[in-house]
Short mmCIF file of C-alpha atoms in Angstrom, two decimals:
data_model
loop_
_atom_site.label_atom_id
_atom_site.label_comp_id
_atom_site.label_asym_id
_atom_site.label_seq_id
_atom_site.Cartn_x
_atom_site.Cartn_y
_atom_site.Cartn_z
CA MET A 16 124.74 93.31 76.84
CA ASP A 17 128.28 94.15 75.68
CA PHE A 18 130.26 96.79 77.57
CA SER A 19 133.26 98.73 76.37
CA SER A 20 134.38 99.23 79.97
CA LYS A 21 134.68 96.71 82.80
CA LEU A 22 134.14 99.54 85.29
CA LEU A 23 130.90 100.48 83.57
CA GLU A 24 129.81 96.85 83.51
CA ARG A 25 130.50 96.42 87.22
CA ALA A 26 128.56 99.59 88.11
CA VAL A 27 125.59 98.46 86.00
CA ASP A 28 125.68 94.99 87.59
CA GLU A 29 125.58 96.49 91.10
CA VAL A 30 122.76 98.96 90.34
CA SER A 31 120.71 96.23 88.65
CA ARG A 32 120.70 94.30 91.95
CA LEU A 33 118.25 96.89 93.31
CA PRO A 34 114.56 95.83 93.33
CA GLY A 35 112.72 96.68 90.13
CA ILE A 36 115.89 97.78 88.31
CA GLY A 37 116.77 95.85 85.16
CA LYS A 38 120.03 96.03 83.22
CA ARG A 39 118.76 98.67 80.77
CA THR A 40 117.47 100.94 83.53
CA ALA A 41 120.69 100.41 85.47
CA LEU A 42 122.72 101.40 82.42
CA ARG A 43 120.65 104.54 81.95
CA LEU A 44 121.16 105.52 85.62
CA VAL A 45 124.90 104.86 85.55
CA LEU A 46 125.37 106.84 82.33
CA HIS A 47 123.38 109.68 83.89
CA LEU A 48 125.72 109.68 86.89
CA LEU A 49 128.74 109.77 84.59
CA LYS A 50 127.42 112.96 83.00
CA GLN A 51 126.96 114.69 86.35
CA PRO A 52 129.63 116.83 88.06
CA ASN A 53 131.90 114.86 90.41
CA GLU A 54 130.32 116.67 93.38
CA ASN A 55 126.91 115.15 92.68
CA THR A 56 128.29 111.62 92.63
CA LYS A 57 130.22 112.37 95.81
CA PHE A 58 127.06 113.59 97.59
CA LEU A 59 125.21 110.44 96.57
CA THR A 60 128.05 108.20 97.73
CA GLU A 61 128.28 110.01 101.07
CA ALA A 62 124.51 109.83 101.62
CA LEU A 63 124.47 106.08 100.99
CA THR A 64 127.54 105.52 103.19
CA HIS A 65 126.03 107.49 106.09
CA LEU A 66 122.72 105.67 105.63
CA ARG A 67 124.43 102.29 105.81
CA ASN A 68 126.70 103.13 108.73
CA ASP A 69 124.66 105.51 110.87
CA VAL A 70 120.97 104.62 110.55
CA ASN A 71 119.38 103.09 113.66
CA SER A 72 116.39 100.97 114.50
CA CYS A 73 114.10 102.60 117.06
CA SER A 74 114.53 100.70 120.32
CA LYS A 75 110.79 100.86 120.99
CA CYS A 76 108.96 100.36 117.68
CA HIS A 77 111.79 99.14 115.36
CA ASN A 78 111.15 101.90 112.86
CA ILE A 79 114.15 103.31 110.98
CA SER A 80 115.53 106.26 112.91
CA ASP A 81 118.52 108.58 113.25
CA THR A 82 118.35 108.31 117.04
CA VAL A 83 117.68 105.65 119.70
CA LEU A 84 113.99 106.59 119.74
CA CYS A 85 112.28 107.63 116.50
CA GLU A 86 110.47 110.97 116.22
CA ILE A 87 107.06 109.31 116.52
CA CYS A 88 107.83 107.39 119.73
CA ASN A 89 109.53 110.49 121.14
CA ASN A 90 106.53 112.72 120.44
CA PRO A 91 104.56 113.40 123.67
CA ASN A 92 101.47 114.26 121.61
CA ARG A 93 101.17 110.72 120.26
CA LYS A 94 98.90 108.20 122.03
CA ALA A 95 101.45 105.60 123.14
CA GLU A 96 98.72 103.24 124.35
CA ILE A 97 97.38 102.76 120.79
CA VAL A 98 99.79 100.68 118.70
CA CYS A 99 99.45 100.09 114.97
CA VAL A 100 101.20 96.90 113.83
CA VAL A 101 102.75 97.19 110.36
CA GLU A 102 105.10 95.19 108.17
CA ASP A 103 107.80 97.80 107.47
CA ILE A 104 108.69 101.49 107.29
CA ARG A 105 106.87 101.97 103.98
CA ASP A 106 103.60 101.21 105.77
CA VAL A 107 104.44 103.71 108.53
CA MET A 108 105.03 106.37 105.88
CA ALA A 109 101.80 105.50 104.06
CA ILE A 110 99.69 105.76 107.23
CA GLU A 111 101.46 108.93 108.39
CA ASN A 112 100.63 110.56 105.05
CA THR A 113 96.92 110.18 105.83
CA ALA A 114 97.25 112.34 108.99
CA GLN A 115 94.45 110.21 110.49
CA PHE A 116 96.41 108.24 113.09
CA ARG A 117 97.79 109.72 116.32
CA GLY A 118 99.00 106.55 118.01
CA VAL A 119 102.38 104.87 117.64
CA TYR A 120 103.64 101.94 115.58
CA HIS A 121 105.29 98.57 115.90
CA VAL A 122 107.26 97.49 112.84
CA LEU A 123 107.47 93.71 112.48
CA GLY A 124 110.03 93.69 109.70
CA GLY A 125 108.01 91.31 107.53
CA LYS A 126 105.20 88.75 107.61
CA ILE A 127 105.11 85.08 108.54
CA SER A 128 105.76 83.13 105.35
CA PRO A 129 106.74 79.44 105.67
CA ILE A 130 107.38 79.25 101.91
CA GLU A 131 110.08 81.92 102.26
CA GLY A 132 111.37 80.43 105.50
CA ILE A 133 110.12 83.36 107.63
CA GLY A 134 108.72 82.32 110.97
CA PRO A 135 107.61 84.27 114.07
CA GLN A 136 111.15 84.10 115.45
CA ASN A 137 112.41 86.08 112.44
CA LEU A 138 110.09 89.01 113.14
CA GLN A 139 109.71 91.59 115.93
CA ILE A 140 106.78 89.73 117.47
CA GLU A 141 108.28 88.84 120.84
CA SER A 142 108.90 92.49 121.74
CA LEU A 143 105.32 93.37 120.71
CA VAL A 144 103.85 90.66 122.93
CA ALA A 145 106.08 91.86 125.78
CA LYS A 146 104.71 95.42 125.41
CA VAL A 147 101.15 94.13 125.63
CA LYS A 148 101.84 91.90 128.65
CA GLU A 149 103.58 94.77 130.45
CA GLY A 150 100.35 96.76 130.24
CA GLU A 151 101.68 99.51 127.95
CA VAL A 152 99.04 98.93 125.28
CA LYS A 153 95.27 99.52 125.38
CA GLU A 154 94.54 98.89 121.71
CA LEU A 155 96.42 96.94 119.07
CA ILE A 156 95.55 97.75 115.46
CA PHE A 157 96.52 95.13 112.88
CA ALA A 158 97.47 96.98 109.68
CA LEU A 159 99.19 94.29 107.65
CA SER A 160 98.29 93.80 103.99
CA SER A 161 95.24 91.62 103.41
CA THR A 162 97.14 88.64 102.02
CA MET A 163 97.34 85.09 103.33
CA GLU A 164 100.70 85.90 104.94
CA GLY A 165 99.32 89.09 106.49
CA ASP A 166 96.25 87.33 107.88
CA THR A 167 98.38 84.48 109.23
CA THR A 168 100.65 86.95 111.02
CA ASN A 169 97.69 88.86 112.46
CA PHE A 170 96.14 85.65 113.78
CA TYR A 171 99.41 84.40 115.27
CA ILE A 172 99.91 87.64 117.21
CA TYR A 173 96.26 87.66 118.28
CA LYS A 174 96.59 84.18 119.78
CA GLN A 175 99.69 85.31 121.71
CA ILE A 176 97.85 88.19 123.41
CA GLU A 177 94.29 86.80 123.37
CA LYS A 178 94.07 86.58 127.17
CA CYS A 179 95.38 90.10 127.74
CA ASN A 180 92.88 92.79 128.62
CA ILE A 181 93.25 94.96 125.49
CA THR A 182 91.23 95.89 122.44
CA THR A 183 92.33 94.34 119.15
CA SER A 184 91.17 95.77 115.85
CA THR A 185 92.04 95.61 112.18
CA ILE A 186 91.86 98.22 109.44
CA ALA A 187 88.57 98.18 107.54
CA ARG A 188 88.62 96.32 104.23
CA GLY A 189 88.57 99.50 102.17
CA ILE A 190 91.92 98.07 101.12
CA SER A 191 91.33 95.37 98.51
CA VAL A 192 92.31 91.81 99.35
CA GLY A 193 95.89 91.20 98.27
CA ASP A 194 96.81 94.90 98.19
CA GLU A 195 99.87 96.32 99.94
CA LEU A 196 99.30 99.38 102.16
CA GLU A 197 101.98 101.46 100.50
CA TYR A 198 100.05 101.44 97.20
CA ALA A 199 96.69 102.48 98.70
CA ASP A 200 95.55 106.05 98.16
CA GLU A 201 95.66 108.27 101.25
CA VAL A 202 91.88 108.80 101.50
CA THR A 203 91.09 105.07 101.37
CA LEU A 204 93.86 104.19 103.80
CA GLY A 205 92.85 107.00 106.16
CA ARG A 206 89.25 105.80 106.21
CA SER A 207 90.42 102.23 106.81
CA ILE A 208 92.28 103.35 109.92
CA VAL A 209 89.46 105.52 111.25
CA ASN A 210 86.78 102.89 110.53
CA ARG A 211 88.74 99.97 111.92
CA ILE A 212 86.76 96.97 113.15
CA PRO A 213 87.23 94.51 116.06
CA PHE A 214 89.72 91.80 115.07
CA GLU A 215 87.38 89.06 116.31
CA GLN A 216 84.80 90.28 113.79
CA SER A 217 87.31 90.01 110.95
CA ILE A 218 88.02 86.39 111.89
CA LYS A 219 84.32 85.49 111.85
CA GLY A 220 83.94 87.18 108.49
CA ALA A 221 86.82 85.22 106.96
#
């Protein structure tokens, strides 16, 4: 792709680094921004700068937050003893959209994947196990995607807290094997949360 401007080329190169954005889409977005009033570009730049510099990770669940504790953990109407274990913030948003879950979350920040060099030490597993061992949790709901990596992560965590006196469950398989939670429709995902099954049963059924 030939560019008449090095500045344009650099902008397109940077935008095309974003997931799912190819060079042609990046060019279309950059040209769109060029046509907008300077104020619009300034607002976008400021929003991204503030996001990068000021966003926090919730000290309790590791969700993205503007404050030390996220709105969910800070909500007295949530059932803090029921913890839903998810991969990232997109899964929190997907489950929240169902309006079927009134517990809290624990965001791992990924899944165990030896091929990608991601082990338990690279995820927020230690803090989750600590919560369970401190007696804060009565039920742990595994809500990772039903992939090999998701199942491996679920099983690893289960073995860490197996001797603790808590209930462990997993979302019902209304979500197809291999599917990511964020792409599931709200009704199916909501039913999967409500109709969750004991984790031990999911192991036997594997």
